[in-house]
Each structure stands twice: as structure tokens, then as C-alpha cells.
Coordinates of C-alpha atoms in Angstrom, one line a residue:
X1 CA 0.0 0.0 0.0
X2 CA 1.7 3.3 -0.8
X3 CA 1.6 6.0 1.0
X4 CA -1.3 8.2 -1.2
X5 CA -3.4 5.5 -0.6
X6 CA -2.8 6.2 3.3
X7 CA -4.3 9.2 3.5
X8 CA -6.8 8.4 1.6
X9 CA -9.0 6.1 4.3
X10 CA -11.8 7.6 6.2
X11 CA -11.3 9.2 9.3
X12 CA -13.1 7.6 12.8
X13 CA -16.5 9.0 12.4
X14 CA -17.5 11.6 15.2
X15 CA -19.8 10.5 18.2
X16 CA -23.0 11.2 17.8
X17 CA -24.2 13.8 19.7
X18 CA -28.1 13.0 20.6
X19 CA -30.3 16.2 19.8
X20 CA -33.3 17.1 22.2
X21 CA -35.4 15.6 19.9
X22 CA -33.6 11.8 20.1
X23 CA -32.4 12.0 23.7
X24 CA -33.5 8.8 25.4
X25 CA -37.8 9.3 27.3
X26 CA -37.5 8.7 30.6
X27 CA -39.5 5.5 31.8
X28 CA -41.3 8.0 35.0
X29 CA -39.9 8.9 38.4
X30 CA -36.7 7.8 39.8
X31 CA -37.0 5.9 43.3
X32 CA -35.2 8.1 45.9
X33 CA -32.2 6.3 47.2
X34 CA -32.2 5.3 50.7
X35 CA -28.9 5.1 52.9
X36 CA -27.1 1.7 53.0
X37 CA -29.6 0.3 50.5
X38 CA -29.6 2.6 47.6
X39 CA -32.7 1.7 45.3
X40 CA -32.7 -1.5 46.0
X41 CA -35.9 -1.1 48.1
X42 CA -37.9 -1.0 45.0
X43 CA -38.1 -4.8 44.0
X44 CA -36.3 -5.8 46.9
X45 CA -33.6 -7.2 44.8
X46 CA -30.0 -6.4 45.0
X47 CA -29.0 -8.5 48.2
X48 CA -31.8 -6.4 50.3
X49 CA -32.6 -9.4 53.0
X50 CA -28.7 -9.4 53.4
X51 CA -28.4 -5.6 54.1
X52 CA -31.6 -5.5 56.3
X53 CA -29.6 -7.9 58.5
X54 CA -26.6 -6.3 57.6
X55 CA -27.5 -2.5 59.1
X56 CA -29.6 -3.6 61.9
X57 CA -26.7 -6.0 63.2
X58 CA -24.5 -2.8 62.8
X59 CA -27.0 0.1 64.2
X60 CA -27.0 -2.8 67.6
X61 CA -23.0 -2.9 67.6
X62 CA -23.0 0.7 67.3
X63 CA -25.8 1.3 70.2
X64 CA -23.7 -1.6 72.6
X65 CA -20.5 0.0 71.5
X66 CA -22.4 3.5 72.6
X67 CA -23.5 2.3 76.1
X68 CA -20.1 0.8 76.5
X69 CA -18.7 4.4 76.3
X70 CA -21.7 6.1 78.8
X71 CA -20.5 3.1 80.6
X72 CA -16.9 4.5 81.0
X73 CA -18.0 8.0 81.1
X74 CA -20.6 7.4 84.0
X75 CA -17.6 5.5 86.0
X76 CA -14.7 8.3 85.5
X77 CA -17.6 10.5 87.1
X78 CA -17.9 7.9 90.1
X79 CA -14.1 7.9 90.5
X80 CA -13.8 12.1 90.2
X81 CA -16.3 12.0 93.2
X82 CA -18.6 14.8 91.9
X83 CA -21.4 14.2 94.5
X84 CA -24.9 12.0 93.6
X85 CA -26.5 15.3 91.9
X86 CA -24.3 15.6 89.1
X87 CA -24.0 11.3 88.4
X88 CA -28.0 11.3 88.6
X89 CA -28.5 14.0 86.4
X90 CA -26.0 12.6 83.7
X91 CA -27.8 9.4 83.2
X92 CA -31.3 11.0 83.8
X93 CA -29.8 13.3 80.6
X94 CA -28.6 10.9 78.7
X95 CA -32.3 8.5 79.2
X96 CA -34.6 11.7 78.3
X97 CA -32.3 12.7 75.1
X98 CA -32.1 8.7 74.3
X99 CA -35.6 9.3 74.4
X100 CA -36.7 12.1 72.2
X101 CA -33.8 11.1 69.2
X102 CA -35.8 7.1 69.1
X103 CA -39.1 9.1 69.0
X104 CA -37.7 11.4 66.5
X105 CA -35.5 9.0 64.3
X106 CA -38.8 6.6 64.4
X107 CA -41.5 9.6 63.2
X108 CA -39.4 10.4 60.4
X109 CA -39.1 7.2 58.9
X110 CA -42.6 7.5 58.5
X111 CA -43.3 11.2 57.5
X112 CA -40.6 14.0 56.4
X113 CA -39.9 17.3 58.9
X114 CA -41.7 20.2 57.8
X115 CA -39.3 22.9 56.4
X116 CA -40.0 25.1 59.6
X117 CA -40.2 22.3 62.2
X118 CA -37.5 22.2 65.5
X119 CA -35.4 19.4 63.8
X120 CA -32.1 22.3 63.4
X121 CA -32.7 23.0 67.3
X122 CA -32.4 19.4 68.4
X123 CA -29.7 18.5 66.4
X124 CA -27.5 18.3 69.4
X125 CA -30.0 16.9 71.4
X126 CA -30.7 13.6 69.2
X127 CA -26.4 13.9 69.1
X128 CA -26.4 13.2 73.0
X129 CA -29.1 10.4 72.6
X130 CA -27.5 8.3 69.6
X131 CA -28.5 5.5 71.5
X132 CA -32.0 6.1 71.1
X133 CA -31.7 6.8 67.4
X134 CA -29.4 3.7 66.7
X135 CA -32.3 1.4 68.7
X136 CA -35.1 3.0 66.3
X137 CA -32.8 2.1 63.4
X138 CA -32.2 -1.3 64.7
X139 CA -35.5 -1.7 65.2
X140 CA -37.0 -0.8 62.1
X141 CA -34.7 -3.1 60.1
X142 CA -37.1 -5.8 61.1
X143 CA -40.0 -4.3 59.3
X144 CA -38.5 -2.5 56.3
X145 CA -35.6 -0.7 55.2
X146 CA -35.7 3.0 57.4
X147 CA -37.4 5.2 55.8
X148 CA -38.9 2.7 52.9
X149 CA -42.6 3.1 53.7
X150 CA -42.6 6.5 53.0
X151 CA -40.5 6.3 49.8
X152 CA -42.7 4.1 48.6
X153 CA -45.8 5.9 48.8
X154 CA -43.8 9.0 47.4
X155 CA -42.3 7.3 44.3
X156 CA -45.8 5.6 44.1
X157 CA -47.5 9.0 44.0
X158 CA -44.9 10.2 42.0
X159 CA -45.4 7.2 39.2
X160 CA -49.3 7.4 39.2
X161 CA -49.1 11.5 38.3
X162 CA -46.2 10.7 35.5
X163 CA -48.8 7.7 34.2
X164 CA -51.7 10.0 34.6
X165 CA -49.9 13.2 32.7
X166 CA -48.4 11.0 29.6
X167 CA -51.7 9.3 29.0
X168 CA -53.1 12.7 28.6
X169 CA -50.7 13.6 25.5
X170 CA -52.1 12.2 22.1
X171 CA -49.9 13.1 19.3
X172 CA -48.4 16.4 18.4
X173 CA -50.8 19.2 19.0
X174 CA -49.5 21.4 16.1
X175 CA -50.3 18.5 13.7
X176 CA -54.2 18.4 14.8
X177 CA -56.9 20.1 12.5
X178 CA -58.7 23.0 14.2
X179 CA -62.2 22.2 15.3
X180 CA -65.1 22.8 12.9
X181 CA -67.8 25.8 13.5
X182 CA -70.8 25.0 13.2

């Protein structure tokens, strides 16, 4: 092969580039994704029985691990000797903020926080009580995945409006014939 006949071939041809008109239709809503389980939550495919198990064996680890510590913490108080009061109210503390993060962590795995609602303000509050939010977590990983109910209801919502708006569409409205007077 010489060399004019070299230059000669073709060149690669260029990627297409899909226009607005060929890009691909999206099929209706995509599931939200859901900590530690992604979107597997949908079919329950994907190894979900395994990371049920999985996150609900590690939100108990994490809550023993947890107590452990208060454990510790609770016992360097006892050996600084700073008087009943203060070892009382640390553990009474500790149970009431345990408290309100397992009521919190639980409601919103069935409902979101309204945009206005106290959740900034006890931010540090359901900090202190991790134990109480790692139990609701553990808890609810024998029922569902944490926060999978209301997904579901959401993306279900969410898949019945998309149905209900593309049925509406029948054709290309500039190709229909104006209506007839009569």
C-alpha cells in the first residue's frame, strides 16, 4: 500500500451527539435512594434481606458500643467523686435525650420534617441520645428498610401523576386540525 493510498481512508467517524429531539424518554420517576440500600428497596432485589440484616446487626453494635462508652463516662464521674446530683442528672440526661432522638428517628421514617419544624434546634439533642436513634434504626430493620414506607408511597405517587400526565398527550398538538364551527 503506498503512501497516497494512506491518507486516503476515512477518518473515525464523530460521536453522535443525541439532539433534544432523540435524547432517550425517561420510563417515570426515579426511586429516591435510601442510605445503605440505595434503590434496592424498589423490587427488593440487590442482596436487600442481606443488608436489612446487615444495618440492623451494625445500628445494635454501634448502640452496645455506645452504652459501652456512657458506661466508662458514667464511671470516671464515680471515680472524680462529683457528689450524687451531678452522676443522677447525667444518666437521667442521657435516658430523656435517648428518648426524644428514638421518637424522632422513628416519626421520620414514617413522614418528612416540615421545612420550619424544630429538627435544626435538636440537632444536638438527638447527638447526645444516639442510643436512642441507633435502637429506632435497629428496630426498624425488622420491618423495612428505614425510611422505605414513606419512599414508597412517594415514588408511588410520584409514578401514578407521570402515568396520569403522559396518558393525557395524544400526538403532536400542532399537527391536529382546528375544530369545525358549526
Amino acid at each position: 500500500m503506498s503512501d497516497d493510498q494512506r491518507d486516503q481512508t476515512p477518518a473515525e467517524p464523530a460521536a453522535e451527539v443525541p439532539t433534544p429531539a432523540q435524547a432517550p424518554v425517561t420510563a417515570g420517576p426515579e426511586p429516591e435512594p435510601i442510605r445503605f440500600f440505595g434503590t434496592t428497596w424498589v423490587d427488593h432485589d440487590g442482596g436487600y434481606a442481606l443488608r436489612r440484616v446487615a444495618v440492623a446487626a451494625g445500628a445494635l453494635a454501634a448502640a452496645v458500643v455506645g452504652a459501652f462508652l456512657l458506661r466508662f463516662s458514667y464511671e470516671g464521674l464515680e471515680i472524680g467523686n462529683v457528689g450524687p446530683f451531678l452522676s443522677i442528672s447525667v444518666v437521667v440526661l442521657f435516658a430523656i435525650a435517648s428518648s426524644i432522638a428514638f421518637a424522632k428517628a422513628w416519626d421520620s421514617f414514617s413522614r418528612r420534617p416540615a421545612p420550619s419544624s424544630d429538627e435544626a434546634a435538636l440537632k444536638g439533642l438527638k447527638a447526645i441520645g444516639f442510643i436512642g436513634g441507633l435502637i429506632a434504626y435497629f428496630l426498624r430493620c425488622f420491618v423495612e428498610a428505614p425510611g422505605e414506607k414513606l419512599r414508597r408511597a412517594e415514588y408511588e405517587r410520584a409514578s401514578v401523576e407521570f402515568a396520569r400526565r403522559r396518558s393525557s398527550r395524544t400526538g403532536n398538538p400542532a399537527a391536529r386540525r382546528p375544530k369545525r364551527k358549526k
